[in-house]
PDB file of C-alpha atoms in Angstrom:
ATOM      1  CA  SER A   1      -7.802  -7.551  -2.540  1.00 53.00           C
ATOM      2  CA  LYS A   2      -6.589  -6.160  -5.864  1.00 55.00           C
ATOM      3  CA  HIS A   3      -6.441  -9.786  -7.040  1.00 61.00           C
ATOM      4  CA  HIS A   4      -9.896 -10.620  -5.716  1.00 72.00           C
ATOM      5  CA  PRO A   5     -12.675  -8.057  -6.261  1.00 75.00           C
ATOM      6  CA  GLN A   6     -15.282  -9.974  -4.213  1.00 80.00           C
ATOM      7  CA  VAL A   7     -13.355  -9.233  -1.013  1.00 82.00           C
ATOM      8  CA  CYS A   8     -12.783  -5.522  -1.725  1.00 86.00           C
ATOM      9  CA  THR A   9     -14.544  -2.939   0.425  1.00 92.00           C
ATOM     10  CA  PHE A  10     -15.042  -0.771  -2.675  1.00 94.00           C
ATOM     11  CA  GLU A  11     -14.886  -1.599  -6.385  1.00 91.00           C
ATOM     12  CA  TYR A  12     -14.574   1.703  -8.286  1.00 93.00           C
ATOM     13  CA  TRP A  13     -15.251   1.808 -12.037  1.00 91.00           C
ATOM     14  CA  LEU A  14     -14.812   5.016 -14.053  1.00 91.00           C
ATOM     15  CA  GLN A  15     -14.637   5.318 -17.861  1.00 89.00           C
ATOM     16  CA  GLY A  16     -14.198   1.568 -18.309  1.00 89.00           C
ATOM     17  CA  SER A  17     -11.296   1.050 -15.911  1.00 90.00           C
ATOM     18  CA  VAL A  18     -11.536  -0.455 -12.439  1.00 90.00           C
ATOM     19  CA  ARG A  19      -9.657   0.371  -9.255  1.00 89.00           C
ATOM     20  CA  PHE A  20      -9.618  -1.663  -6.070  1.00 86.00           C
ATOM     21  CA  GLN A  21      -7.066   0.423  -4.194  1.00 88.00           C
ATOM     22  CA  ALA A  22      -7.922   3.958  -3.087  1.00 93.00           C
ATOM     23  CA  ASP A  23      -5.698   7.017  -3.504  1.00 95.00           C
ATOM     24  CA  ARG A  24      -5.968   7.648   0.226  1.00 96.00           C
ATOM     25  CA  ILE A  25      -7.712   6.001   3.189  1.00 96.00           C
ATOM     26  CA  SER A  26      -8.558   7.426   6.588  1.00 97.00           C
ATOM     27  CA  LEU A  27     -10.047   5.786   9.679  1.00 98.00           C
ATOM     28  CA  SER A  28     -11.996   7.471  12.460  1.00 97.00           C
ATOM     29  CA  SER A  29     -13.904   6.333  15.509  1.00 97.00           C
ATOM     30  CA  ARG A  30     -16.395   7.904  17.902  1.00 96.00           C
ATOM     31  CA  GLY A  31     -18.101   5.886  20.617  1.00 95.00           C
ATOM     32  CA  ASN A  32     -19.466   2.657  19.111  1.00 96.00           C
ATOM     33  CA  THR A  33     -19.120   3.892  15.513  1.00 97.00           C
ATOM     34  CA  SER A  34     -16.115   3.469  13.211  1.00 97.00           C
ATOM     35  CA  MET A  35     -15.715   5.051   9.764  1.00 97.00           C
ATOM     36  CA  LEU A  36     -13.421   4.191   6.865  1.00 97.00           C
ATOM     37  CA  THR A  37     -13.151   6.835   4.129  1.00 97.00           C
ATOM     38  CA  ALA A  38     -11.523   5.814   0.847  1.00 97.00           C
ATOM     39  CA  ARG A  39     -10.757   8.542  -1.695  1.00 96.00           C
ATOM     40  CA  TYR A  40     -10.793   7.727  -5.404  1.00 95.00           C
ATOM     41  CA  GLY A  41     -10.043  10.937  -7.310  1.00 92.00           C
ATOM     42  CA  ASN A  42     -12.928  13.345  -6.590  1.00 92.00           C
ATOM     43  CA  HIS A  43     -15.097  10.664  -4.930  1.00 95.00           C
ATOM     44  CA  MET A  44     -15.171   9.671  -1.264  1.00 96.00           C
ATOM     45  CA  CYS A  45     -16.437   6.167  -0.521  1.00 97.00           C
ATOM     46  CA  GLU A  46     -17.412   5.686   3.118  1.00 97.00           C
ATOM     47  CA  LEU A  47     -17.991   2.581   5.213  1.00 97.00           C
ATOM     48  CA  ARG A  48     -19.588   3.177   8.626  1.00 97.00           C
ATOM     49  CA  VAL A  49     -20.050   0.424  11.233  1.00 97.00           C
ATOM     50  CA  SER A  50     -22.042   1.095  14.403  1.00 97.00           C
ATOM     51  CA  MET A  51     -22.111  -1.571  17.115  1.00 95.00           C
ATOM     52  CA  SER A  52     -24.400  -2.171  20.082  1.00 92.00           C
ATOM     53  CA  ASP A  53     -24.892  -5.204  22.344  1.00 90.00           C
ATOM     54  CA  ASN A  54     -26.261  -7.693  19.790  1.00 90.00           C
ATOM     55  CA  ASN A  55     -26.647  -5.488  16.721  1.00 95.00           C
ATOM     56  CA  ALA A  56     -24.520  -3.840  14.076  1.00 96.00           C
ATOM     57  CA  GLU A  57     -25.417  -1.346  11.381  1.00 96.00           C
ATOM     58  CA  ILE A  58     -23.155  -1.444   8.318  1.00 96.00           C
ATOM     59  CA  GLY A  59     -23.555   1.532   5.992  1.00 96.00           C
ATOM     60  CA  PHE A  60     -22.010   2.569   2.674  1.00 97.00           C
ATOM     61  CA  ARG A  61     -22.091   6.045   1.118  1.00 96.00           C
ATOM     62  CA  VAL A  62     -20.415   7.725  -1.859  1.00 96.00           C
ATOM     63  CA  ARG A  63     -19.897  11.460  -1.980  1.00 95.00           C
ATOM     64  CA  GLY A  64     -19.042  13.227  -5.227  1.00 93.00           C
ATOM     65  CA  LYS A  65     -20.572  13.929  -8.602  1.00 91.00           C
ATOM     66  CA  GLN A  66     -22.408  11.171 -10.481  1.00 89.00           C
ATOM     67  CA  THR A  67     -21.183  10.679 -14.035  1.00 87.00           C
ATOM     68  CA  GLU A  68     -22.539   8.369 -16.694  1.00 87.00           C
ATOM     69  CA  SER A  69     -19.479   6.118 -16.606  1.00 89.00           C
ATOM     70  CA  LEU A  70     -19.233   5.857 -12.774  1.00 92.00           C
ATOM     71  CA  CYS A  71     -20.034   2.480 -11.196  1.00 93.00           C
ATOM     72  CA  ILE A  72     -19.185   1.647  -7.572  1.00 94.00           C
ATOM     73  CA  ARG A  73     -19.891  -1.429  -5.433  1.00 94.00           C
ATOM     74  CA  GLY A  74     -19.461  -1.588  -1.691  1.00 95.00           C
ATOM     75  CA  GLY A  75     -19.000  -4.893   0.087  1.00 95.00           C
ATOM     76  CA  PHE A  76     -17.914  -6.953   3.054  1.00 95.00           C
ATOM     77  CA  THR A  77     -17.312 -10.622   3.782  1.00 93.00           C
ATOM     78  CA  MET A  78     -18.738 -12.957   6.416  1.00 93.00           C
ATOM     79  CA  GLN A  79     -17.377 -16.251   7.681  1.00 91.00           C
ATOM     80  CA  LEU A  80     -20.052 -18.964   7.484  1.00 93.00           C
ATOM     81  CA  LYS A  81     -19.939 -22.229   9.400  1.00 90.00           C
ATOM     82  CA  PRO A  82     -19.893 -25.232   7.028  1.00 90.00           C
ATOM     83  CA  GLY A  83     -22.622 -27.740   7.850  1.00 92.00           C
ATOM     84  CA  GLY A  84     -24.936 -25.024   9.187  1.00 92.00           C
ATOM     85  CA  ARG A  85     -28.100 -23.931   7.429  1.00 94.00           C
ATOM     86  CA  LEU A  86     -28.368 -20.662   5.504  1.00 95.00           C
ATOM     87  CA  LYS A  87     -31.878 -19.285   4.951  1.00 94.00           C
ATOM     88  CA  TRP A  88     -33.035 -16.195   3.093  1.00 93.00           C
ATOM     89  CA  SER A  89     -36.292 -14.364   2.588  1.00 89.00           C
ATOM     90  CA  THR A  90     -37.176 -16.128  -0.676  1.00 86.00           C
ATOM     91  CA  ASN A  91     -36.057 -19.579   0.546  1.00 90.00           C
ATOM     92  CA  ARG A  92     -37.259 -20.183   4.116  1.00 88.00           C
ATOM     93  CA  LYS A  93     -36.157 -23.824   4.008  1.00 92.00           C
ATOM     94  CA  GLY A  94     -32.619 -22.737   3.153  1.00 91.00           C
ATOM     95  CA  THR A  95     -29.628 -24.802   2.179  1.00 93.00           C
ATOM     96  CA  VAL A  96     -26.745 -26.510   3.940  1.00 94.00           C
ATOM     97  CA  ILE A  97     -23.595 -24.370   3.975  1.00 94.00           C
ATOM     98  CA  ASP A  98     -21.090 -26.343   1.902  1.00 92.00           C
ATOM     99  CA  PRO A  99     -17.790 -24.806   0.658  1.00 88.00           C
ATOM    100  CA  LEU A 100     -18.085 -26.942  -2.480  1.00 88.00           C
ATOM    101  CA  SER A 101     -21.642 -25.797  -3.408  1.00 91.00           C
ATOM    102  CA  ARG A 102     -22.025 -22.454  -5.147  1.00 92.00           C
ATOM    103  CA  LEU A 103     -24.765 -20.023  -4.072  1.00 92.00           C
ATOM    104  CA  PHE A 104     -25.682 -16.582  -5.408  1.00 93.00           C
ATOM    105  CA  VAL A 105     -28.696 -14.687  -4.038  1.00 92.00           C
ATOM    106  CA  GLU A 106     -29.698 -11.218  -5.229  1.00 90.00           C
ATOM    107  CA  TRP A 107     -32.388  -8.927  -3.806  1.00 86.00           C
ATOM    108  CA  SER A 108     -34.061  -6.355  -6.025  1.00 75.00           C
ATOM    109  CA  GLY A 109     -35.318  -2.999  -4.817  1.00 67.00           C
ATOM    110  CA  ARG A 110     -38.870  -4.392  -5.160  1.00 73.00           C
ATOM    111  CA  ASP A 111     -38.361  -7.199  -2.631  1.00 69.00           C
ATOM    112  CA  GLU A 112     -40.174  -6.170   0.557  1.00 77.00           C
ATOM    113  CA  GLU A 113     -38.263  -8.562   2.788  1.00 83.00           C
ATOM    114  CA  ARG A 114     -34.526  -8.941   2.205  1.00 91.00           C
ATOM    115  CA  THR A 115     -32.937 -11.098   4.891  1.00 93.00           C
ATOM    116  CA  VAL A 116     -30.371 -13.866   5.148  1.00 94.00           C
ATOM    117  CA  SER A 117     -29.854 -15.839   8.360  1.00 95.00           C
ATOM    118  CA  THR A 118     -28.377 -18.805  10.175  1.00 93.00           C
ATOM    119  CA  GLY A 119     -29.461 -20.068  13.590  1.00 87.00           C
ATOM    120  CA  SER A 120     -27.299 -17.456  15.346  1.00 92.00           C
ATOM    121  CA  TRP A 121     -27.657 -14.260  13.276  1.00 95.00           C
ATOM    122  CA  THR A 122     -29.867 -12.400  10.779  1.00 96.00           C
ATOM    123  CA  LEU A 123     -28.690  -9.846   8.233  1.00 96.00           C
ATOM    124  CA  ALA A 124     -31.220  -7.389   6.770  1.00 95.00           C
ATOM    125  CA  MET A 125     -29.959  -6.720   3.248  1.00 93.00           C
ATOM    126  CA  ALA A 126     -29.973  -3.383   1.400  1.00 92.00           C
ATOM    127  CA  PRO A 127     -32.045  -3.047  -1.814  1.00 89.00           C
ATOM    128  CA  GLY A 128     -30.142  -4.338  -4.849  1.00 90.00           C
ATOM    129  CA  SER A 129     -27.619  -6.244  -2.731  1.00 94.00           C
ATOM    130  CA  SER A 130     -26.309  -9.750  -3.293  1.00 94.00           C
ATOM    131  CA  LEU A 131     -24.646 -12.595  -1.396  1.00 95.00           C
ATOM    132  CA  GLU A 132     -22.156 -14.931  -3.066  1.00 94.00           C
ATOM    133  CA  TRP A 133     -20.867 -18.177  -1.502  1.00 93.00           C
ATOM    134  CA  PRO A 134     -18.204 -19.539  -1.440  1.00 92.00           C
ATOM    135  CA  VAL A 135     -15.508 -16.975  -2.149  1.00 89.00           C
ATOM    136  CA  TYR A 136     -11.958 -18.121  -1.540  1.00 84.00           C
ATOM    137  CA  PRO A 137      -9.652 -15.236  -0.524  1.00 80.00           C
ATOM    138  CA  PHE A 138      -6.532 -14.676  -2.621  1.00 78.00           C
ATOM    139  CA  ASN A 139      -3.478 -16.640  -1.473  1.00 77.00           C
ATOM    140  CA  PRO A 140      -0.348 -15.969  -3.569  1.00 77.00           C
ATOM    141  CA  TYR A 141       1.352 -19.118  -2.224  1.00 83.00           C
ATOM    142  CA  ALA A 142      -1.367 -21.575  -3.278  1.00 80.00           C
ATOM    143  CA  ILE A 143      -1.196 -23.390  -6.614  1.00 82.00           C
ATOM    144  CA  ASN A 144      -4.585 -21.965  -7.664  1.00 80.00           C
ATOM    145  CA  ASP A 145      -4.084 -18.570  -5.882  1.00 76.00           C
ATOM    146  CA  SER A 146      -7.000 -19.353  -3.535  1.00 79.00           C
ATOM    147  CA  ALA A 147      -7.336 -20.141   0.153  1.00 80.00           C
ATOM    148  CA  PRO A 148      -8.430 -23.678   1.158  1.00 80.00           C
ATOM    149  CA  PRO A 149     -12.179 -24.496   1.452  1.00 81.00           C
ATOM    150  CA  GLU A 150     -12.222 -24.053   5.247  1.00 83.00           C
ATOM    151  CA  GLN A 151     -11.303 -20.362   4.740  1.00 84.00           C
ATOM    152  CA  ALA A 152     -14.195 -19.660   2.350  1.00 87.00           C
ATOM    153  CA  VAL A 153     -16.287 -16.557   3.030  1.00 91.00           C
ATOM    154  CA  ALA A 154     -19.619 -15.175   1.875  1.00 93.00           C
ATOM    155  CA  ALA A 155     -19.247 -11.914  -0.060  1.00 94.00           C
ATOM    156  CA  VAL A 156     -22.036  -9.362   0.418  1.00 95.00           C
ATOM    157  CA  SER A 157     -22.129  -6.402  -1.976  1.00 95.00           C
ATOM    158  CA  VAL A 158     -24.367  -3.578  -3.172  1.00 95.00           C
ATOM    159  CA  PRO A 159     -24.205  -1.069  -6.062  1.00 94.00           C
ATOM    160  CA  LEU A 160     -23.694   2.536  -4.907  1.00 95.00           C
ATOM    161  CA  LYS A 161     -24.284   6.024  -6.333  1.00 93.00           C
ATOM    162  CA  PRO A 162     -23.343   9.381  -4.856  1.00 94.00           C
ATOM    163  CA  SER A 163     -25.857  10.217  -2.112  1.00 94.00           C
ATOM    164  CA  ARG A 164     -26.218  12.075   1.178  1.00 93.00           C
ATOM    165  CA  SER A 165     -27.647   8.999   2.884  1.00 95.00           C
ATOM    166  CA  PHE A 166     -26.094   5.623   3.688  1.00 96.00           C
ATOM    167  CA  THR A 167     -27.108   2.332   2.071  1.00 95.00           C
ATOM    168  CA  ARG A 168     -27.542   0.190   5.185  1.00 95.00           C
ATOM    169  CA  PHE A 169     -27.380  -3.434   6.311  1.00 96.00           C
ATOM    170  CA  PHE A 170     -28.485  -4.496   9.810  1.00 96.00           C
ATOM    171  CA  LEU A 171     -26.909  -7.489  11.571  1.00 95.00           C
ATOM    172  CA  THR A 172     -28.624  -9.008  14.615  1.00 95.00           C
ATOM    173  CA  VAL A 173     -26.830 -11.692  16.636  1.00 93.00           C
ATOM    174  CA  ARG A 174     -28.875 -14.053  18.817  1.00 85.00           C
TER     175      ARG A 174
END
């Protein structure tokens, strides 16, 4: 992921330089909840995923001191089925999922409804989050360093600041 920031779990900017790889990572699990903690200097970036029958809660949190030059994004990727229809709260008609057609949707904190969906799932987006399609994962063996179109993913990301609470996304599968 150091060659492809859209597929990083955390993008950590401090004093004008960016890091995609943490100093240290730990994983923990309890019941239906898993936690990844990535340490970048004095900051801990956390990703928590809680699963139930047809639902998942995906949460991001940063712990540490906020500085003027600190900028962090948390993110995850989703495989979309080409030929399906992707709809979102500001475009109920939606668009056909095509690996050759670019799509970028951003939700502000003022948007009351922030959802993206296909016929089989709905994702409630966090304030300030975005979805980018298609993103081709890094492939060092390809001529253009990218995976083929059938391996394209949607990259979901959100800006983060140090906080006690999690910035949350909710996935419902039908």
